[in-house]
Amino acid sequence: MSELFDPGVALESTYADLPDRFRALLSPTAVAEPKLIKLNDELAQHLGFDPKILKSTDGVAWLAGNKTAQGSQPLAMAYAGQQFGNWVPQLGDGRAHLLGEVIAKDGLRYDIQLKGSGPTPFSRMGDGRAGLGPVLREYIVSEAMAALEVPTSRALAAVSTGEKVIREAVLPGAIVTRVARAHLRVGTFQYFAARQDQPGLALLVDYALARLYPHRKDDEVPALALLEEVIAAQAKLVAHWMGLGFIHGVMNTDNVSIAGETIDYGPCAFMDAFHAGRVFSSIDEMGRYAYSNQPRVAHWNMVQFAQALLSLMGDTEEQAVERAQGAVNQFPALYEKAYNTRMANKLGFAEPSDQTGALTNDLLALMQAEKWDYTATLTALTKGEDLGKDLGKDWGDEKGKEWLGRWLSLNPDQALMARQNPIFIPRNHRIEQAIRAALQDDFAPFHRLVKALTKPFTAQPGDEDLAQPPQPTEIVRATFCGT
């Protein structure tokens, strides 16, 4: 056990109280020379921490895994998962340590986890470390998603380690401190189901309901209650992604949070020029997790979740299957409602209709045919500016003029649009520029980008360049998971 540290906040470890087979208790591996890159002061205060304490030498040592907080029982969680559809019976936290939980100012319980903090029994021969680039990417994108009001894990801190990691090249090492409502995944339940561990699976269901959906914990069929809540949360989450042009890139069941949060930011990216089949992940060679496939994959993932819970869903197999199928069958309608409402709002209409649906589909078809930037197009519509001038495109052809005429005839509410269509997103080329500069020990672009993304719906004089689509030479065509 590493040296104890008092963070000024009482840490609890309810997951550590579960049986041994749920996790492995172990401390992070100490690093050579921890140095704070960025502390999220606002999040720290929300969690009850004093930022000054976390920025102290001892605080940074804790955020790097060199010290253990009082009350903490660091652990690595066990889980399984389907990776690109292929079943892997044991995964688990191979380079992450759950430090404990805190009760934040909103009264909710949050996990605090280090990622890149050293090997665990689940590392599968990996080094347990993370490179600087993936850590900065996760910090930038997760905090941008939070500002965009997308349910997400968040970044409390980024710390450099003073050590090197070997990937495609020798890179500076770093650790991100991640905060989430829970780190329970679909794959966590699959882990116990695959082992036919009924007591463990039932205990996990009870734990998850009490932790995340306490209003359902006394339901007659707890597993069905949990399934219904997770399906509803995932439908809304993926609809939000689609509305923003966000591509997760690796929607494996071990990366699907049952808290309904976006988690595990690896080869994620935001759409530039719109294309429904857009893929960025370098490892997604078949396009399984392409933009347009995300709703279908989310539905498939919920089927896997239902199968993992099936043994707890009824007194007979027939009853269990009927209940599970009934819940899973609700996903498409829940998703369509959430997506149609979000897209109607983005076009300035409070409620979806056949007209707003047609407008959405026709606009996306125009974007794809003309290779228009997704976010910039919607920003231009929101501003009501000269669209041709703003986009550098000609809306004077018949399809464009016809679409604009139909849209304007319905009197869109541009104030509503302004609350739905961001000016700033974490554009891929800006993230890459920030990472390249950081590798040269220049963190100014990273800090500038993070600051601008905290107010994505607000014009920010002096930062207009961060809102612009990439020039042809700046386009990022592939992103990488960093493991």
Coordinates of C-alpha atoms in Angstrom, one line a residue, residues 12-455:
E12 CA -15.9 5.2 0.4
S13 CA -15.5 1.9 -1.4
T14 CA -18.8 0.2 -1.6
Y15 CA -17.6 -1.9 -4.6
A16 CA -14.7 -3.1 -2.5
D17 CA -17.3 -4.5 -0.1
L18 CA -18.6 -6.9 -2.7
P19 CA -17.2 -10.4 -2.8
D20 CA -13.6 -11.1 -4.0
R21 CA -14.7 -12.4 -7.4
F22 CA -16.0 -9.0 -8.4
R23 CA -12.6 -7.3 -8.3
A24 CA -9.0 -7.4 -7.4
L25 CA -7.8 -5.2 -4.6
L26 CA -4.4 -3.6 -5.5
S27 CA -2.8 -0.1 -5.5
P28 CA -1.7 1.7 -8.6
T29 CA 1.9 1.4 -9.6
A30 CA 3.9 4.5 -8.5
V31 CA 5.4 6.7 -11.2
A32 CA 8.7 8.4 -11.4
E33 CA 7.9 12.1 -11.6
P34 CA 4.2 13.1 -11.5
K35 CA 3.4 16.6 -12.8
L36 CA 0.0 18.1 -13.0
I37 CA -1.1 19.1 -16.5
K38 CA -4.6 20.2 -15.7
L39 CA -7.0 20.0 -12.8
N40 CA -10.7 20.5 -13.4
D41 CA -11.4 23.0 -10.6
E42 CA -15.1 23.2 -11.2
L43 CA -15.5 19.4 -11.1
A44 CA -13.2 19.1 -8.1
Q45 CA -15.4 21.6 -6.2
H46 CA -18.6 19.8 -7.2
L47 CA -17.2 16.6 -5.8
G48 CA -16.3 18.4 -2.5
F49 CA -12.5 18.7 -3.0
D50 CA -10.5 21.8 -2.4
P51 CA -8.6 22.4 -5.6
K52 CA -5.6 23.8 -3.7
I53 CA -5.2 20.4 -1.9
L54 CA -5.4 18.5 -5.2
K55 CA -2.8 20.8 -6.8
S56 CA -0.4 20.3 -3.8
T57 CA 2.5 18.0 -4.1
D58 CA 0.7 15.3 -2.1
G59 CA -2.5 15.9 -4.2
V60 CA -0.7 15.4 -7.5
A61 CA 1.0 12.3 -6.0
W62 CA -2.5 10.9 -5.3
L63 CA -3.8 11.7 -8.8
A64 CA -0.7 9.9 -10.1
G65 CA -1.2 6.8 -7.9
N66 CA 1.8 7.4 -5.7
K67 CA -0.3 8.0 -2.6
T68 CA -3.5 6.4 -1.3
A69 CA -6.4 8.5 0.1
Q70 CA -7.7 7.7 3.5
G71 CA -10.8 5.5 3.2
S72 CA -9.8 4.3 -0.2
Q73 CA -9.4 0.6 -1.2
P74 CA -8.0 0.8 -4.7
L75 CA -9.2 -2.0 -7.0
A76 CA -9.5 -3.2 -10.6
M77 CA -13.0 -4.3 -11.7
A78 CA -13.7 -7.7 -13.4
Y79 CA -15.8 -7.8 -16.5
A80 CA -16.2 -9.5 -19.9
G81 CA -17.4 -8.3 -23.2
Q82 CA -18.1 -8.6 -26.9
Q83 CA -15.4 -6.8 -28.8
F84 CA -16.4 -6.1 -32.4
G85 CA -19.0 -8.9 -31.9
N86 CA -16.4 -11.4 -30.6
W87 CA -16.9 -12.8 -27.2
V88 CA -14.1 -12.3 -24.7
P89 CA -14.9 -14.1 -21.4
Q90 CA -12.5 -12.0 -19.2
L91 CA -11.4 -8.5 -19.7
G92 CA -11.5 -6.2 -16.6
D93 CA -9.6 -3.1 -15.7
G94 CA -6.2 -3.7 -17.3
R95 CA -4.8 -0.3 -16.8
A96 CA -7.2 1.4 -14.4
H97 CA -7.7 1.6 -10.6
L98 CA -11.0 2.5 -9.0
L99 CA -9.9 4.7 -6.0
G100 CA -13.3 4.9 -4.4
E101 CA -16.5 6.9 -4.3
V102 CA -17.6 10.3 -3.1
I103 CA -21.0 11.9 -2.5
A104 CA -21.0 15.1 -4.5
K105 CA -22.9 18.3 -3.9
D106 CA -25.8 17.1 -5.9
G107 CA -26.2 14.2 -3.4
L108 CA -25.2 11.6 -6.0
R109 CA -22.4 9.0 -5.6
Y110 CA -19.5 9.1 -8.1
D111 CA -16.6 6.8 -8.8
I112 CA -13.1 8.2 -9.0
Q113 CA -10.8 6.1 -11.1
L114 CA -7.3 6.4 -12.4
K115 CA -6.7 5.3 -16.0
G116 CA -3.1 4.5 -17.1
S117 CA -2.1 3.7 -13.5
G118 CA -0.3 0.5 -14.0
P119 CA -0.9 -3.3 -14.6
T120 CA -3.5 -5.3 -12.8
P121 CA -4.5 -9.0 -12.9
F122 CA -6.7 -8.2 -15.9
S123 CA -3.9 -6.6 -18.0
R124 CA -3.5 -9.5 -20.4
M125 CA 0.3 -8.8 -20.7
G126 CA -0.2 -5.1 -21.2
D127 CA 1.9 -2.5 -19.5
G128 CA -1.1 -0.8 -17.7
R129 CA 0.0 2.6 -18.8
A130 CA -1.4 5.3 -21.1
G131 CA 0.3 7.7 -23.5
L132 CA 0.0 11.5 -23.2
G133 CA -2.1 11.8 -26.4
P134 CA -5.0 9.5 -25.4
V135 CA -5.1 11.1 -21.9
L136 CA -5.4 14.6 -23.4
R137 CA -8.0 13.3 -25.9
E138 CA -10.1 11.8 -23.2
Y139 CA -9.8 15.0 -21.1
I140 CA -10.8 17.3 -24.1
V141 CA -13.7 15.2 -25.4
S142 CA -15.2 14.1 -22.1
E143 CA -15.3 17.6 -20.8
A144 CA -16.6 18.9 -24.1
M145 CA -19.4 16.3 -23.9
A146 CA -20.3 17.4 -20.4
A147 CA -20.5 21.0 -21.6
L148 CA -22.7 19.8 -24.5
E149 CA -25.0 18.3 -21.8
V150 CA -24.4 14.7 -22.9
P151 CA -24.3 12.2 -20.1
T152 CA -20.6 11.3 -19.8
S153 CA -17.8 10.3 -17.6
R154 CA -15.7 13.3 -16.8
A155 CA -12.0 14.2 -16.4
L156 CA -10.9 15.5 -13.0
A157 CA -7.3 15.7 -13.8
A158 CA -4.5 14.9 -16.3
V159 CA -1.0 14.1 -14.9
S160 CA 2.2 13.4 -16.7
T161 CA 4.2 10.6 -15.2
G162 CA 7.8 11.4 -16.1
E163 CA 8.0 7.9 -17.7
K164 CA 7.8 6.6 -21.3
V165 CA 5.4 4.2 -22.8
I166 CA 6.0 2.1 -25.9
R167 CA 3.2 2.1 -28.5
E168 CA 3.8 2.8 -32.2
A169 CA 6.6 5.0 -30.9
V170 CA 8.1 5.9 -27.5
L171 CA 5.7 8.4 -26.0
P172 CA 5.4 10.4 -22.7
G173 CA 3.3 8.6 -20.1
A174 CA 0.3 10.2 -18.5
I175 CA -2.7 9.3 -16.3
V176 CA -6.3 10.7 -16.4
T177 CA -8.5 10.8 -13.3
R178 CA -11.9 9.8 -14.5
V179 CA -15.2 10.5 -12.7
A180 CA -18.4 8.5 -13.4
R181 CA -21.7 7.8 -11.8
A182 CA -20.5 4.2 -11.9
H183 CA -18.1 2.1 -13.9
L184 CA -20.6 -0.8 -14.2
R185 CA -20.8 -2.0 -17.8
V186 CA -22.9 -4.5 -19.8
G187 CA -19.8 -6.6 -19.8
T188 CA -19.8 -6.7 -16.0
F189 CA -23.1 -8.5 -16.0
Q190 CA -21.9 -10.7 -18.9
Y191 CA -18.9 -11.8 -16.8
F192 CA -21.1 -13.3 -14.1
A193 CA -23.7 -14.7 -16.5
A194 CA -21.1 -16.5 -18.5
R195 CA -19.9 -18.2 -15.3
Q196 CA -23.5 -19.1 -14.4
D197 CA -22.9 -17.3 -11.1
Q198 CA -26.5 -16.7 -10.2
P199 CA -25.8 -15.3 -6.7
G200 CA -23.1 -12.9 -8.1
L201 CA -25.4 -11.7 -10.9
A202 CA -28.3 -11.1 -8.5
L203 CA -26.1 -9.2 -6.1
L204 CA -24.8 -7.1 -9.0
V205 CA -28.3 -6.3 -10.1
D206 CA -29.3 -5.2 -6.6
Y207 CA -26.1 -3.1 -6.3
A208 CA -26.7 -1.4 -9.6
L209 CA -30.4 -0.6 -8.8
A210 CA -29.5 0.8 -5.4
R211 CA -26.7 2.9 -6.8
L212 CA -28.2 4.2 -10.0
Y213 CA -31.9 3.6 -10.2
P214 CA -33.1 3.5 -6.5
H215 CA -36.7 4.2 -7.5
R216 CA -36.8 0.8 -9.1
K217 CA -35.0 -1.2 -6.4
D218 CA -38.2 -2.7 -4.9
D219 CA -39.7 -3.8 -8.2
E220 CA -41.0 -7.3 -8.3
V221 CA -38.5 -8.3 -10.9
P222 CA -35.3 -6.3 -10.2
A223 CA -33.5 -7.6 -13.3
L224 CA -36.3 -6.4 -15.6
A225 CA -36.4 -3.1 -13.8
L226 CA -32.7 -2.6 -14.4
L227 CA -33.0 -3.7 -18.1
E228 CA -35.8 -1.2 -18.7
E229 CA -33.9 1.7 -17.2
V230 CA -30.7 0.9 -19.1
I231 CA -32.5 0.6 -22.4
A232 CA -34.2 4.0 -21.9
A233 CA -30.9 5.6 -20.9
Q234 CA -29.0 4.2 -23.9
A235 CA -31.7 5.2 -26.4
K236 CA -31.5 8.8 -25.2
L237 CA -27.7 8.8 -25.1
V238 CA -27.2 7.5 -28.6
A239 CA -29.8 9.9 -30.0
H240 CA -27.8 12.7 -28.4
W241 CA -24.6 11.4 -30.0
M242 CA -26.3 11.3 -33.4
G243 CA -27.6 14.8 -33.1
L244 CA -24.1 16.1 -32.5
G245 CA -22.4 14.0 -35.2
F246 CA -20.5 12.2 -32.6
I247 CA -18.9 8.8 -33.4
H248 CA -17.9 6.7 -30.3
G249 CA -15.8 4.4 -32.4
V250 CA -15.8 1.3 -30.2
M251 CA -19.2 0.4 -28.9
N252 CA -18.2 -3.0 -27.4
T253 CA -20.3 -4.3 -24.6
D254 CA -17.5 -3.7 -22.2
N255 CA -17.6 0.0 -23.2
V256 CA -21.4 0.4 -22.5
S257 CA -22.1 2.0 -19.2
I258 CA -25.4 1.0 -17.5
A259 CA -25.5 4.4 -16.0
G260 CA -26.3 5.7 -19.5
E261 CA -23.1 7.7 -19.7
T262 CA -20.6 8.0 -22.6
I263 CA -17.5 6.2 -21.4
D264 CA -14.2 4.9 -22.7
Y265 CA -13.1 7.7 -25.1
G266 CA -10.7 5.9 -27.4
P267 CA -10.9 6.4 -31.2
C268 CA -13.9 8.7 -30.8
A269 CA -14.4 11.7 -33.2
F270 CA -16.9 14.3 -34.3
M271 CA -18.2 14.5 -37.9
D272 CA -16.7 17.2 -40.1
A273 CA -18.1 16.8 -43.7
F274 CA -21.3 14.8 -43.2
H275 CA -21.4 11.2 -44.3
A276 CA -23.8 8.7 -42.7
G277 CA -21.2 5.9 -43.1
R278 CA -18.3 7.8 -41.6
V279 CA -15.8 5.7 -39.7
F280 CA -12.7 7.1 -37.9
S281 CA -11.5 4.3 -35.7
S282 CA -8.3 2.7 -37.2
I283 CA -9.3 -0.7 -35.9
D284 CA -12.9 -0.6 -37.2
E285 CA -12.0 -2.0 -40.6
M286 CA -15.5 -3.3 -41.4
G287 CA -17.4 -0.1 -40.2
R288 CA -19.2 -1.9 -37.5
Y289 CA -19.3 1.2 -35.4
A290 CA -19.9 3.7 -38.2
Y291 CA -22.0 6.8 -37.4
S292 CA -25.2 5.4 -39.0
N293 CA -24.8 2.0 -37.3
Q294 CA -24.7 3.4 -33.8
P295 CA -28.4 3.0 -33.1
R296 CA -28.5 -0.6 -34.4
V297 CA -25.4 -1.5 -32.4
A298 CA -26.9 0.1 -29.2
H299 CA -30.0 -2.1 -29.8
W300 CA -27.8 -5.2 -30.3
N301 CA -25.9 -4.3 -27.1
M302 CA -29.2 -4.2 -25.2
V303 CA -30.1 -7.6 -26.5
Q304 CA -26.8 -8.9 -25.1
F305 CA -27.6 -7.2 -21.7
A306 CA -31.0 -8.9 -21.7
Q307 CA -29.4 -12.2 -22.4
A308 CA -27.0 -11.7 -19.5
L309 CA -29.9 -11.0 -17.2
L310 CA -32.3 -13.7 -18.5
S311 CA -31.8 -16.2 -15.7
L312 CA -33.1 -13.6 -13.2
M313 CA -36.1 -12.5 -15.4
G314 CA -38.7 -15.1 -14.5
D315 CA -39.7 -18.4 -12.9
T316 CA -39.6 -20.2 -16.3
E317 CA -37.5 -19.7 -19.4
E318 CA -40.6 -18.8 -21.4
Q319 CA -41.6 -16.1 -18.9
A320 CA -38.1 -14.7 -18.8
V321 CA -37.7 -14.6 -22.6
E322 CA -41.1 -12.9 -22.9
R323 CA -40.2 -10.2 -20.4
A324 CA -36.7 -9.6 -21.9
Q325 CA -38.1 -9.5 -25.4
G326 CA -40.8 -7.1 -24.4
A327 CA -38.2 -4.7 -22.9
V328 CA -35.7 -5.0 -25.7
N329 CA -38.4 -4.4 -28.3
Q330 CA -39.0 -0.9 -26.8
F331 CA -35.6 0.3 -27.8
P332 CA -36.3 1.3 -31.5
A333 CA -39.4 3.4 -30.5
L334 CA -37.5 5.0 -27.6
Y335 CA -34.6 5.9 -29.8
E336 CA -36.7 7.2 -32.6
K337 CA -38.7 9.5 -30.3
A338 CA -35.5 10.8 -28.7
Y339 CA -33.7 11.3 -32.0
N340 CA -36.7 12.9 -33.8
T341 CA -37.3 15.3 -30.9
R342 CA -33.6 16.3 -30.8
M343 CA -33.4 16.9 -34.6
A344 CA -36.6 18.8 -34.6
N345 CA -35.2 21.0 -31.8
K346 CA -32.0 21.5 -33.8
L347 CA -34.0 22.8 -36.7
G348 CA -36.0 25.1 -34.4
F349 CA -39.2 23.2 -33.7
A350 CA -40.4 22.2 -30.3
E351 CA -42.1 19.0 -31.4
P352 CA -41.2 16.4 -34.1
S353 CA -43.6 15.9 -36.9
D354 CA -43.7 14.3 -40.4
Q355 CA -42.6 17.7 -41.8
T356 CA -39.6 18.0 -39.4
G357 CA -38.6 14.4 -40.1
A358 CA -38.6 15.1 -43.8
L359 CA -36.6 18.3 -43.3
T360 CA -34.0 16.4 -41.3
N361 CA -33.6 13.6 -43.8
D362 CA -33.5 16.0 -46.8
L363 CA -30.9 18.2 -45.1
L364 CA -28.7 15.3 -44.2
A365 CA -28.9 14.1 -47.8
L366 CA -27.9 17.6 -49.0
M367 CA -25.0 17.7 -46.5
Q368 CA -23.8 14.3 -47.7
A369 CA -24.1 15.1 -51.4
E370 CA -22.4 18.4 -51.1
K371 CA -19.9 17.3 -48.4
W372 CA -21.0 20.1 -46.1
D373 CA -19.7 20.3 -42.6
Y374 CA -22.3 19.0 -40.2
T375 CA -21.8 21.4 -37.3
A376 CA -21.1 24.5 -39.4
T377 CA -24.2 23.9 -41.5
L378 CA -26.4 23.8 -38.4
T379 CA -24.6 26.8 -36.9
A380 CA -25.2 28.8 -40.0
L381 CA -28.9 28.0 -40.0
T382 CA -29.0 29.0 -36.3
K383 CA -27.4 32.3 -37.0
G384 CA -29.7 32.9 -40.0
E385 CA -26.7 34.3 -41.9
D386 CA -26.1 34.3 -45.6
L387 CA -25.7 30.5 -45.8
G388 CA -23.8 30.5 -49.1
K389 CA -21.3 33.0 -47.7
D390 CA -21.0 31.3 -44.4
L391 CA -20.5 27.8 -45.7
G392 CA -18.7 28.6 -48.9
K393 CA -21.4 26.6 -50.7
D394 CA -24.1 27.5 -53.2
W395 CA -27.6 27.1 -51.8
G396 CA -28.9 28.6 -55.1
D397 CA -29.5 25.2 -56.8
E398 CA -33.0 23.9 -56.8
K399 CA -32.7 21.4 -54.0
G400 CA -31.1 23.8 -51.7
K401 CA -33.6 26.6 -52.4
E402 CA -36.5 24.2 -52.1
W403 CA -35.2 23.0 -48.7
L404 CA -34.7 26.5 -47.3
G405 CA -38.1 27.6 -48.5
R406 CA -39.8 24.6 -46.7
W407 CA -37.8 25.2 -43.5
L408 CA -38.5 28.9 -43.4
S409 CA -42.2 28.5 -44.1
L410 CA -42.5 26.6 -40.8
N411 CA -41.2 29.6 -38.8
P412 CA -38.3 28.0 -37.0
D413 CA -37.4 29.2 -33.5
Q414 CA -33.8 30.3 -33.7
A415 CA -33.5 30.8 -29.9
L416 CA -34.3 27.1 -29.5
M417 CA -31.8 26.3 -32.2
A418 CA -29.1 28.3 -30.4
R419 CA -29.6 26.1 -27.3
Q420 CA -29.2 22.9 -29.4
N421 CA -26.6 23.7 -32.0
P422 CA -23.1 24.2 -30.7
I423 CA -20.6 26.7 -32.2
F424 CA -17.7 24.8 -30.8
I425 CA -17.1 21.0 -30.8
P426 CA -13.8 19.2 -30.2
R427 CA -12.8 19.1 -33.8
N428 CA -10.5 16.3 -34.7
H429 CA -7.8 18.4 -36.2
R430 CA -7.7 20.7 -33.2
I431 CA -7.3 17.8 -30.8
E432 CA -4.5 16.5 -32.9
Q433 CA -2.8 19.9 -33.0
A434 CA -3.1 20.2 -29.2
I435 CA -1.6 16.7 -28.8
R436 CA 1.3 17.4 -31.2
A437 CA 2.1 20.6 -29.3
A438 CA 2.0 18.8 -26.0
L439 CA 4.4 16.2 -27.2
Q440 CA 6.8 19.1 -27.6
D441 CA 6.0 20.3 -24.1
D442 CA 3.7 23.1 -25.3
F443 CA 0.3 22.7 -23.5
A444 CA -1.0 26.2 -24.5
P445 CA -3.2 24.8 -27.4
F446 CA -4.6 22.1 -25.1
H447 CA -5.6 24.7 -22.4
R448 CA -7.0 27.1 -25.0
L449 CA -9.1 24.3 -26.6
V450 CA -10.4 23.0 -23.2
K451 CA -11.4 26.6 -22.2
A452 CA -13.3 27.3 -25.4
L453 CA -15.2 24.0 -25.2
T454 CA -16.6 24.8 -21.8
K455 CA -19.0 27.2 -23.5

